[in-house]
Coordinates of C-alpha atoms and ligand atoms in Angstrom, one line a residue:
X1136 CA -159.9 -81.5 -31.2
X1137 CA -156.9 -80.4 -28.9
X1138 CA -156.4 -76.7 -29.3
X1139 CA -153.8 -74.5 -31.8
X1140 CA -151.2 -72.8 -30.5
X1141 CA -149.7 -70.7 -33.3
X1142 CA -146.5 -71.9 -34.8
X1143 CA -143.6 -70.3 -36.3
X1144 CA -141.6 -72.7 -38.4
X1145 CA -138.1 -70.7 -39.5
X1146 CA -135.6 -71.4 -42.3
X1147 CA -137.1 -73.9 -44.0
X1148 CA -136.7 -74.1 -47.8
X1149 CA -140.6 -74.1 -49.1
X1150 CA -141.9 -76.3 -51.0
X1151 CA -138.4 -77.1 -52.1
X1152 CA -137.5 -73.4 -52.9
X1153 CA -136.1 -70.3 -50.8
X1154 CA -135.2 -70.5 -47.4
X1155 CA -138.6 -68.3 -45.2
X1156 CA -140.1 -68.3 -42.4
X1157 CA -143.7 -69.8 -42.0
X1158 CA -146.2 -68.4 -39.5
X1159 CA -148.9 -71.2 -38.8
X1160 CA -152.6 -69.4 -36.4
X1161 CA -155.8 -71.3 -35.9
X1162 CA -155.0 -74.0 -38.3
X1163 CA -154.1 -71.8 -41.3
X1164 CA -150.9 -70.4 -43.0
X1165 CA -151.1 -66.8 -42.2
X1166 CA -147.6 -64.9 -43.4
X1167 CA -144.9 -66.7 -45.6
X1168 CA -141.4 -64.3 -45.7
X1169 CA -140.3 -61.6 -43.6
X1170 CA -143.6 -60.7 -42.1
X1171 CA -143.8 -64.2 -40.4
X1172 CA -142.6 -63.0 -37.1
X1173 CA -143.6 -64.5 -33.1
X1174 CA -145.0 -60.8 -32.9
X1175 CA -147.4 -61.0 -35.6
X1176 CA -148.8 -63.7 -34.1
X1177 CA -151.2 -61.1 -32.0
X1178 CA -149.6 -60.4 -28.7
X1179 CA -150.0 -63.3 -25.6
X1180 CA -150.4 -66.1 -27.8
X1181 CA -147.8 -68.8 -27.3
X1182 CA -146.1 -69.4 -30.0
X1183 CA -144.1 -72.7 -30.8
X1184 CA -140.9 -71.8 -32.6
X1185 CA -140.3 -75.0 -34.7
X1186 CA -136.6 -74.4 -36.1
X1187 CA -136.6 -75.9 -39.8
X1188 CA -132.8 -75.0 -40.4
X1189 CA -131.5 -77.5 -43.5
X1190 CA -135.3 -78.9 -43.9
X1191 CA -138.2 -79.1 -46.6
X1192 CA -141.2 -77.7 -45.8
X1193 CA -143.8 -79.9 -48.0
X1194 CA -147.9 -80.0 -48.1
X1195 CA -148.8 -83.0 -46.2
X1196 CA -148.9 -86.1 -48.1
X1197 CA -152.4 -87.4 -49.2
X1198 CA -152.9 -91.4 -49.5
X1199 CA -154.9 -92.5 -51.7
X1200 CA -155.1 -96.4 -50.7
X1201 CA -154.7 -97.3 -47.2
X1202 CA -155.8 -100.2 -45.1
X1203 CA -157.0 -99.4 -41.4
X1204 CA -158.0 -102.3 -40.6
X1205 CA -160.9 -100.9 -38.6
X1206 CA -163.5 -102.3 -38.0
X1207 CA -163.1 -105.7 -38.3
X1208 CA -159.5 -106.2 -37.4
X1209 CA -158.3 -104.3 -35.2
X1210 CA -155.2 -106.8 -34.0
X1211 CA -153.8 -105.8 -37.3
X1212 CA -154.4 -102.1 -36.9
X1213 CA -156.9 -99.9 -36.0
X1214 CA -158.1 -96.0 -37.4
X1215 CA -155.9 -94.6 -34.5
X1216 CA -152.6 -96.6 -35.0
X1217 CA -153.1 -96.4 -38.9
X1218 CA -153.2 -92.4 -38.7
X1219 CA -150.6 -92.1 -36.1
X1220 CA -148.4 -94.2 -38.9
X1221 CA -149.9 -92.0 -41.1
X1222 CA -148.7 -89.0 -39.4
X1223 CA -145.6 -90.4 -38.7
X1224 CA -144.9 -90.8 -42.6
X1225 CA -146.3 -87.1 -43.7
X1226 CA -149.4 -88.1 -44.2
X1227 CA -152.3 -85.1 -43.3
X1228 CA -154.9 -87.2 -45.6
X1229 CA -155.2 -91.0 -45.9
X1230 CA -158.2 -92.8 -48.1
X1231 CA -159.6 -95.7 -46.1
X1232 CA -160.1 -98.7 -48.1
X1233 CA -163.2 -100.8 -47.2
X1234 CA -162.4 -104.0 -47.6
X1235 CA -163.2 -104.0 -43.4
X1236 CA -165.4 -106.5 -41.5
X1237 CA -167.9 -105.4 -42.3
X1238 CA -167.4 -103.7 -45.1
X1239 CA -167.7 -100.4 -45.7
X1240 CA -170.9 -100.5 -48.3
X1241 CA -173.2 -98.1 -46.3
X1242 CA -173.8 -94.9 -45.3
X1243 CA -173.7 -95.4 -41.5
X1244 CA -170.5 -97.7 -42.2
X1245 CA -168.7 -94.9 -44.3
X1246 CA -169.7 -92.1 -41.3
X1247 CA -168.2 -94.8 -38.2
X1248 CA -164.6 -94.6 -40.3
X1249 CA -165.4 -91.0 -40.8
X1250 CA -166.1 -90.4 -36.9
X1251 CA -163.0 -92.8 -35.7
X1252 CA -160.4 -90.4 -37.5
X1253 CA -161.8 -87.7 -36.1
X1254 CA -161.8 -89.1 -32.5
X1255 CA -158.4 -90.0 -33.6
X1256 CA -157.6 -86.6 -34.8
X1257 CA -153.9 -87.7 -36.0
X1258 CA -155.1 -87.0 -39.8
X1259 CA -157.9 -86.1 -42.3
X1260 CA -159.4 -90.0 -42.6
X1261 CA -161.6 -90.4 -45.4
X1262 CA -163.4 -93.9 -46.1
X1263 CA -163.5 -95.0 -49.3
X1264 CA -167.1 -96.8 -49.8
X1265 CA -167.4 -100.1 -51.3
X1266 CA -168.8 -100.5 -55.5
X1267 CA -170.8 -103.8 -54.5
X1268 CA -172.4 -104.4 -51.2
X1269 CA -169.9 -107.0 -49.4
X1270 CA -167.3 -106.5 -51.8
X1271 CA -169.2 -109.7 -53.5
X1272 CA -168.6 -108.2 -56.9
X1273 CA -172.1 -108.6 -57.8
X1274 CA -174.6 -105.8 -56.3
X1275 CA -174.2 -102.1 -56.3
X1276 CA -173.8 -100.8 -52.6
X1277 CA -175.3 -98.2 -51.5
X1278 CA -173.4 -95.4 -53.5
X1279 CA -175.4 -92.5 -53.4
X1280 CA -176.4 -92.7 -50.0
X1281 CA -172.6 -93.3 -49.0
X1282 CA -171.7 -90.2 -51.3
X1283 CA -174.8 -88.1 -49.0
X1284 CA -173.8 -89.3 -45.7
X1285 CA -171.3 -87.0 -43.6
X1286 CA -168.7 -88.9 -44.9
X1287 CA -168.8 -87.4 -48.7
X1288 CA -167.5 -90.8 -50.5
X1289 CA -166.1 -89.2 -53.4
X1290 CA -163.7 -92.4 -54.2
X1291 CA -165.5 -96.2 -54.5
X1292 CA -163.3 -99.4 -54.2
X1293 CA -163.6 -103.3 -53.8
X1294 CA -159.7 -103.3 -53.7
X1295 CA -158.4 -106.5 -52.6
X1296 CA -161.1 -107.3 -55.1
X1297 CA -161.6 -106.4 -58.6
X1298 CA -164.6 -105.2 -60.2
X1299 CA -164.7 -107.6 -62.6
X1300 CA -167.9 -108.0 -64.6
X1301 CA -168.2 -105.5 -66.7
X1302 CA -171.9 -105.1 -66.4
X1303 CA -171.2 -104.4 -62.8
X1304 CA -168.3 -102.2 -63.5
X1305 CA -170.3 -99.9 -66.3
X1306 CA -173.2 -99.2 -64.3
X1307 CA -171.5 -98.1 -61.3
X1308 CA -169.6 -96.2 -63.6
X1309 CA -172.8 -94.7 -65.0
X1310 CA -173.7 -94.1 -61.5
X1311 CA -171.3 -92.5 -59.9
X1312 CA -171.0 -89.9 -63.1
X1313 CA -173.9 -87.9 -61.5
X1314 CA -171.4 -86.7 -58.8
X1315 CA -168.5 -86.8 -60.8
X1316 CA -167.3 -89.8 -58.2
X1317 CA -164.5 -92.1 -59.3
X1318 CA -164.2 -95.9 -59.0
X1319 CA -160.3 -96.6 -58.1
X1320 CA -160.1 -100.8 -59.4
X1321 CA -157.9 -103.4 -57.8
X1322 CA -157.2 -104.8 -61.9
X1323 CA -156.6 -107.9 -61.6
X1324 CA -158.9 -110.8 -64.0
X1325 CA -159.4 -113.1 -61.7
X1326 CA -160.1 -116.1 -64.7
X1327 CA -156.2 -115.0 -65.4
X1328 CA -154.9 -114.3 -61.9
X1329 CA -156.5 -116.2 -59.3
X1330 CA -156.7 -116.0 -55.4
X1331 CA -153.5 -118.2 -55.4
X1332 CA -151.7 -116.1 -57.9
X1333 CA -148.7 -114.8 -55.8
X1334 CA -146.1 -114.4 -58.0
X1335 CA -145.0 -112.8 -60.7
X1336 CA -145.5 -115.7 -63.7
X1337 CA -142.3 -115.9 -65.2
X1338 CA -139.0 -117.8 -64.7
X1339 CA -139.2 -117.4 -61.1
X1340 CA -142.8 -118.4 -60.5
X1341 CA -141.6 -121.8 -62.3
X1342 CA -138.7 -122.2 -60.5
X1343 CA -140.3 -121.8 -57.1
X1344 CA -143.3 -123.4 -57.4
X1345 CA -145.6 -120.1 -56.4
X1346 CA -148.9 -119.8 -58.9
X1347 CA -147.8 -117.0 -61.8
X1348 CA -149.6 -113.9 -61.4
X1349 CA -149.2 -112.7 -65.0
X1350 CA -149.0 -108.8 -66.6
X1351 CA -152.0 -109.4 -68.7
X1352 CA -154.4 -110.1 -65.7
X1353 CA -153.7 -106.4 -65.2
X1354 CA -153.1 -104.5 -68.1
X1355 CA -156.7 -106.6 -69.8
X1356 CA -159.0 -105.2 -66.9
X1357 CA -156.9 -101.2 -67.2
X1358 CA -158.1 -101.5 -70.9
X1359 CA -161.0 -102.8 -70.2
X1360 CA -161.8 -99.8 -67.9
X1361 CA -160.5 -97.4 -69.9
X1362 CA -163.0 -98.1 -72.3
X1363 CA -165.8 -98.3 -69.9
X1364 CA -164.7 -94.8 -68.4
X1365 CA -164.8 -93.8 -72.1
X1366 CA -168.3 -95.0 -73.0
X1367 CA -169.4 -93.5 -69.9
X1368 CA -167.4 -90.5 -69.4
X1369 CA -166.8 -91.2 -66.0
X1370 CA -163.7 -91.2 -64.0
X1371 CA -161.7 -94.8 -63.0
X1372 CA -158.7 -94.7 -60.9
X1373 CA -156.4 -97.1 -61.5
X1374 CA -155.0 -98.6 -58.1
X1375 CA -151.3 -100.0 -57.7
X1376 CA -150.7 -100.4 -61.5
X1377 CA -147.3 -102.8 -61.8
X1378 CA -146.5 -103.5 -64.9
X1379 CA -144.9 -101.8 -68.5
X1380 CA -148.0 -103.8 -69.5
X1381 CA -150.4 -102.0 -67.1
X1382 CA -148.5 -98.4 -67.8
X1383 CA -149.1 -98.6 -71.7
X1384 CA -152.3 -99.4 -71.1
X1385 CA -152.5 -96.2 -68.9
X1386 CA -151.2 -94.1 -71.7
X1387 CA -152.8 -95.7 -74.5
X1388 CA -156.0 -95.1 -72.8
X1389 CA -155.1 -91.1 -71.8
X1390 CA -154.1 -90.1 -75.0
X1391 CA -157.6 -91.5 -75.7
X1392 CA -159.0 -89.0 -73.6
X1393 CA -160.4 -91.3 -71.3
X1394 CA -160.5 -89.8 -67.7
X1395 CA -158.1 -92.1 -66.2
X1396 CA -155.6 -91.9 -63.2
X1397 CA -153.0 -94.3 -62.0
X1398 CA -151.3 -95.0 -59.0
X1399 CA -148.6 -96.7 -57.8
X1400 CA -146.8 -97.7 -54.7
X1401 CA -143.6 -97.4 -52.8
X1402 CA -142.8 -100.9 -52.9
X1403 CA -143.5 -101.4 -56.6
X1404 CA -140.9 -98.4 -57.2
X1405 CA -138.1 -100.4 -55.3
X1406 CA -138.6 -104.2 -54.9
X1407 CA -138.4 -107.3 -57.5
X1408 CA -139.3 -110.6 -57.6
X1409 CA -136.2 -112.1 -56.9
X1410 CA -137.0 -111.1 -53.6
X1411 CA -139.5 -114.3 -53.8
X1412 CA -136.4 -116.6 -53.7
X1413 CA -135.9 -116.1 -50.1
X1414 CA -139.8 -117.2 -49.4
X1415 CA -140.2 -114.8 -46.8
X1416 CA -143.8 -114.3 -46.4
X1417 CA -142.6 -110.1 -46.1
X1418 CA -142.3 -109.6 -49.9
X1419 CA -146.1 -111.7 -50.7
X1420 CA -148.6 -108.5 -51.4
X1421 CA -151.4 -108.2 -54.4
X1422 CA -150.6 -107.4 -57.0
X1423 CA -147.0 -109.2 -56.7
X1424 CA -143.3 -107.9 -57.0
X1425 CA -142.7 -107.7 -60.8
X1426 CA -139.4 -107.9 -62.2
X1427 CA -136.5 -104.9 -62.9
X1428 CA -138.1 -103.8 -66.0
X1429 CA -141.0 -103.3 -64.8
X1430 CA -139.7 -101.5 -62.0
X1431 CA -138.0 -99.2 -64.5
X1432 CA -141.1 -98.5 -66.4
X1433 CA -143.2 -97.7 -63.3
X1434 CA -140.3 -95.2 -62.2
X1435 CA -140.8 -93.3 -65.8
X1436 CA -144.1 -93.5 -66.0
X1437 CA -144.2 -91.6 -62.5
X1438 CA -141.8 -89.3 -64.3
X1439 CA -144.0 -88.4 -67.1
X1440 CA -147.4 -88.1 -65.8
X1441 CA -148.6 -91.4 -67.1
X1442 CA -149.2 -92.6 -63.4
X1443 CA -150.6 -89.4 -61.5
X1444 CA -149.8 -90.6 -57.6
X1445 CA -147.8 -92.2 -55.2
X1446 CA -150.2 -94.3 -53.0
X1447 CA -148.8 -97.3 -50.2
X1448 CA -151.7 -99.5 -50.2
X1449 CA -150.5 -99.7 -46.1
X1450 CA -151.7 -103.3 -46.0
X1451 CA -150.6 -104.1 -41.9
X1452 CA -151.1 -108.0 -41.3
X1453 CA -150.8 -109.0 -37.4
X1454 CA -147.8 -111.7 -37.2
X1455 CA -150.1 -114.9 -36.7
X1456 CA -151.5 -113.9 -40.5
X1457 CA -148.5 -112.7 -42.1
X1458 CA -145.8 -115.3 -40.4
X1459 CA -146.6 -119.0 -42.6
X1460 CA -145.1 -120.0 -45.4
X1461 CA -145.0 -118.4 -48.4
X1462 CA -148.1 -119.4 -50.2
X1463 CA -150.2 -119.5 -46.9
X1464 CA -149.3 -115.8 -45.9
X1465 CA -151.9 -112.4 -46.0
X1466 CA -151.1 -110.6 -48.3
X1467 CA -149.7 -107.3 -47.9
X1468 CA -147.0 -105.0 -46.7
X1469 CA -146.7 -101.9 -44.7
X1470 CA -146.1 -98.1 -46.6
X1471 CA -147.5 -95.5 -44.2
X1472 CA -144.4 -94.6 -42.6
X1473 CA -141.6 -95.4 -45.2
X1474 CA -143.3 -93.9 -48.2
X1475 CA -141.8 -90.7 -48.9
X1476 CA -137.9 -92.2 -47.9
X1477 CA -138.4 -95.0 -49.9
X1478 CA -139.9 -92.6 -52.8
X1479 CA -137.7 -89.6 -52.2
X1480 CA -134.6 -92.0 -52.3
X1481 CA -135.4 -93.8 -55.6
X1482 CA -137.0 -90.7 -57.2
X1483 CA -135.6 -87.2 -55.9
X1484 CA -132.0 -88.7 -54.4
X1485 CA -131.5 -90.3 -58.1
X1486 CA -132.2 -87.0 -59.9
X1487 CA -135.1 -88.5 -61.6
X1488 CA -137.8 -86.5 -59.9
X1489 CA -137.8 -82.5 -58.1
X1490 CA -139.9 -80.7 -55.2
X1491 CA -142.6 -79.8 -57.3
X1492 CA -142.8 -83.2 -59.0
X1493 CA -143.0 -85.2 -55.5
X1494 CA -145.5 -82.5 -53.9
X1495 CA -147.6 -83.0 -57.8
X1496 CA -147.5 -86.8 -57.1
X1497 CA -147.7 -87.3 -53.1
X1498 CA -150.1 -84.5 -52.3
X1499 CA -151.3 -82.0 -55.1
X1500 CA -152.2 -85.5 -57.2
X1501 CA -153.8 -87.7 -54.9
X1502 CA -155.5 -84.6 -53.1
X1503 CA -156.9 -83.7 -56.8
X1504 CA -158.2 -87.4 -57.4
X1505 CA -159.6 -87.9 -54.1
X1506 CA -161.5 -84.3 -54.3
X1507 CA -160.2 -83.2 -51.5
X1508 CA -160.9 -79.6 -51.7
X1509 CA -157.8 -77.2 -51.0
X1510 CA -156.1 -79.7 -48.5
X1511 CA -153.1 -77.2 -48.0
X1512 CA -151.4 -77.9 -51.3
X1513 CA -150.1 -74.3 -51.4
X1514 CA -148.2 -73.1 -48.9
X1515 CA -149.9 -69.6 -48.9
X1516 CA -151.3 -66.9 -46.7
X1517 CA -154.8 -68.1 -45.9
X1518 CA -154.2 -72.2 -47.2
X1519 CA -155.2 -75.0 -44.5
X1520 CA -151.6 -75.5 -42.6
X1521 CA -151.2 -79.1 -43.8
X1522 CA -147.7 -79.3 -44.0
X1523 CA -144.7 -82.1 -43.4
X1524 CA -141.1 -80.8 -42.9
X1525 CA -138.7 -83.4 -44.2
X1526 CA -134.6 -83.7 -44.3
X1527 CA -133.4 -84.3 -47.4
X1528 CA -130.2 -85.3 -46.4
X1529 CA -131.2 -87.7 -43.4
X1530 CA -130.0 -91.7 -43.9
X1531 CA -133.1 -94.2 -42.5
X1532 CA -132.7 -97.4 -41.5
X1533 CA -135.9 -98.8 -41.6
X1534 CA -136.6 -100.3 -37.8
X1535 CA -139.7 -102.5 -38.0
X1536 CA -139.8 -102.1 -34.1
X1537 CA -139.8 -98.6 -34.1
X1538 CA -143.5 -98.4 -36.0
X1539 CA -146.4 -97.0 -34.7
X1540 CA -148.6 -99.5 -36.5
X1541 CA -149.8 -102.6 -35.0
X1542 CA -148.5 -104.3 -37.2
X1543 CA -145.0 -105.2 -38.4
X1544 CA -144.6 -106.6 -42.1
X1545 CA -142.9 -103.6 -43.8
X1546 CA -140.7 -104.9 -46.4
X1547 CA -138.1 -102.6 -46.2
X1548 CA -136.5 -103.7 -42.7
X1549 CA -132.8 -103.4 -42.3
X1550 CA -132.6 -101.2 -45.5
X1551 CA -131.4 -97.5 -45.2
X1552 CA -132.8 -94.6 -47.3
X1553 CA -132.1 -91.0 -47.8
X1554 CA -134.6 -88.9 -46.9
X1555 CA -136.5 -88.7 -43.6
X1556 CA -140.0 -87.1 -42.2
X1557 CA -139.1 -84.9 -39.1
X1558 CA -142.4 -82.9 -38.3
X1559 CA -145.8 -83.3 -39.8
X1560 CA -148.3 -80.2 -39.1
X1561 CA -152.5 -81.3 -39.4
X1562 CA -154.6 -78.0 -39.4
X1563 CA -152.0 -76.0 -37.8
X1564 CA -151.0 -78.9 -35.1
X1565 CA -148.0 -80.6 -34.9
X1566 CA -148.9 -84.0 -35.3
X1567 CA -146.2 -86.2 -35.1
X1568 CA -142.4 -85.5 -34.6
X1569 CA -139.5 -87.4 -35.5
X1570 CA -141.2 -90.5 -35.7
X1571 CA -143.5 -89.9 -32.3
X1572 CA -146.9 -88.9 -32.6
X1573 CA -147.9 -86.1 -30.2
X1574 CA -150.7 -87.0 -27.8
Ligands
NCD1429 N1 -152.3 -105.3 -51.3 C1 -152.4 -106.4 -50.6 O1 -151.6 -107.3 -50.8 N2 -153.4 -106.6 -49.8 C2 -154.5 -105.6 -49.5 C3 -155.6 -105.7 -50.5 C4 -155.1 -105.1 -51.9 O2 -154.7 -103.9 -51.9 O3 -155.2 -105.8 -52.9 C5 -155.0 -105.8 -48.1 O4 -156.1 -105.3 -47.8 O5 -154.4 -106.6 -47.4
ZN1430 ZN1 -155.5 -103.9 -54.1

């Protein structure tokens, strides 16, 4: 780990509120106000003044669903170039999904992802460990021995896949209860929204020709879960949820009491289906583009708590896998590094969201679901100095070129957003700045 020097961040509006200064020593906060001064750094210590004049000073974003790639595939990305995306887009915590070759179903799997972030050190990597060994669907992997390793798997996933026998699904469940773990499912019934199934099925799916990838494939399995998590009183996770469909479910099942959280992603906050009429392979991810009013219902869902996070499922794809036609193409898009524009322009921008609910849903959310301990979500005396400073008022353009990932299938090229990440701090280091990762 490349050592601290101690940083003094100044004028900066805190987590969205008054202008202070932020002293930053040996990876923690240590003075918030006036007594943040070079001086009280301790005398001889070199002190990087980071001027935050007109910025936000956020905790560091936590992802909950990202795809590294590593190991396996590592034209598409690897651990390194996924976190220095990561810390590009204000991420100090990214989830690593482990849907890898091979799969992430171990103990000694779960620790090499582990190890590679830290080697990395560009942010706080934690694998997510696989329900069935091989993702097949079928066998419980190794759970408790992937929750003992050094890699504490606190969050198990066969995303890109779903969990969809229910035997399966209620004794990992059952299992994972004993460490109060939770299982985040990819919902989609694959007997009503098979591997082809690349479209939302509607009037455009017709019209194009493209397999219908209907709402009920998503919001049956949610129910389903929600049920299971009930009977067993164990926690499920709900990853990219897309439809109204999928967000009643959510509620229906919360005011339940089932303990149930929901995500959803940047894309599915912004992009339609309509997109689809242009076949370009950019806009084919899992689950699909849905129409406007699903779009709207996500956005108020978000609002009101029904869906607890913002996660990007960062799906990179290198160009001989993403570049066919339609129907032949990966699935998957980028998210890392336009997540918080994309979400601060259709959310904050749009008055529909504040500070405190962005930090609730980006970081203080995902950080709680993930049990992450205290990952910096306070910006306090003595709290882990995992913090992003962002410019509300700074226009994007989204340059595809310009990405750290290896990949470039973001879906957003060409389009310009308000809201930009300028500095992203991981255990009191600057990380990344303007876009450039520090080396
Ligand atoms: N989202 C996608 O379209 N693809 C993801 C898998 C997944 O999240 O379903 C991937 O790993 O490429
Ligand atoms: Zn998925």
């Amino acid at each position: 780990m490349r050592g601290h020097n101690d940083l003094l961040v100044t004028g900066a509006a805190v987590l969205g509120g008054e202008r202070a200064d932020v002293l930053v020593r040996g990876g923690l906060v240590v003075a918030v106000g006036p007594e943040a001064t070079a001086d009280t750094a301790g005398s001889g210590t070199d002190v990087e003044r980071v001027d935050a004049d007109g910025l936000v000073l956020l905790p560091g974003f936590v992802d909950l669903h990202t795809h590294l790639r590593e190991p396996g595939r590592e034209d598409a990305e690897t651990v390194r170039s996924g976190s220095a995306a990561a810390a590009a887009g204000g991420f100090t915590a990214i989830l690593a999904m482990a849907n890898t070759t091979p799969v992430t179903d171990t103990g000694e799997a779960a620790e090499h992802v582990l190890d590679l972030g830290v080697a990395a050190g560009l942010a706080d990597v934690r694998p997510i460990g696989a329900v069935t060994k091989g993702l097949q669907g079928v066998e419980l992997a190794e759970l408790g021995m992937m929750h003992r390793s050094r890699a504490r798997v606190r969050v198990f996933s066969d995303d890109g896949r779903c969990v969809h026998d229910s035997r399966v699904m209620r004794r990992a469940l059952e299992y994972v209860r004993a460490f109060d773990a939770v299982v985040s499912q990819h919902a989609q019934d694959p007997a009503l929204a098979g591997p082809s199934a690349c479209c939302h099925e509607g009037e455009i799916s017709g019209r194009l020709g493209l397999t219908g990838w209907p709402a009920v494939a998503e919001s049956s399995i949610i129910a389903r879960d929600a049920e299971l998590a009930l009977h067993t009183g164990s926690r499920v996770h709900v990853a990219h949820v897309t439809t109204a469909e999928g967000v009643e479910a959510v509620r229906w099942a919360k005011r339940r009491g089932a303990r149930i959280t929901a995500e959803v992603t940047p894309h599915h906050l912004l992009l339609t289906t309509d997109l689809l009429r242009s076949y370009d392979p950019v806009y084919k991810v899992n689950p699909p583009l849905r129409p406007q009013e699903d779009v709207d219902a996500l956005r108020e869902a978000l609002v009101d708590g029904t869906i607890d996070a913002v996660a990007t499922d960062h799906a990179p794809h290198a160009r001989h896998d993403k570049e066919h036609a339609f129907p032949d193409a990966a699935f998957g898009m980028l998210g890392l590094e336009t997540a918080f524009s994309v979400v601060h322009d259709v959310m904050v921008a749009s008055g529909r969201m504040d500070w405190a609910m962005l930090i609730e849903r980006m970081s203080t959310g995902p950080a709680r679901i993930a049990g992450l301990a205290d990952h910096g979500q306070t910006i306090r005396p003595g709290s882990p100095a995992n913090l992003v400073l962002v410019d509300p008022g700074a226009e994007v353009t989204v340059d595809p070129g310009a990405s750290l990932s290896l990949s470039r299938n973001t879906p957003f090229a060409g389009r310009t957003l308000t809201g930009r990440v300028r500095t992203t701090i991981l255990n009191g280091r600057i990380t990344a700045a303007d876009g450039e990762v520090r080396p």
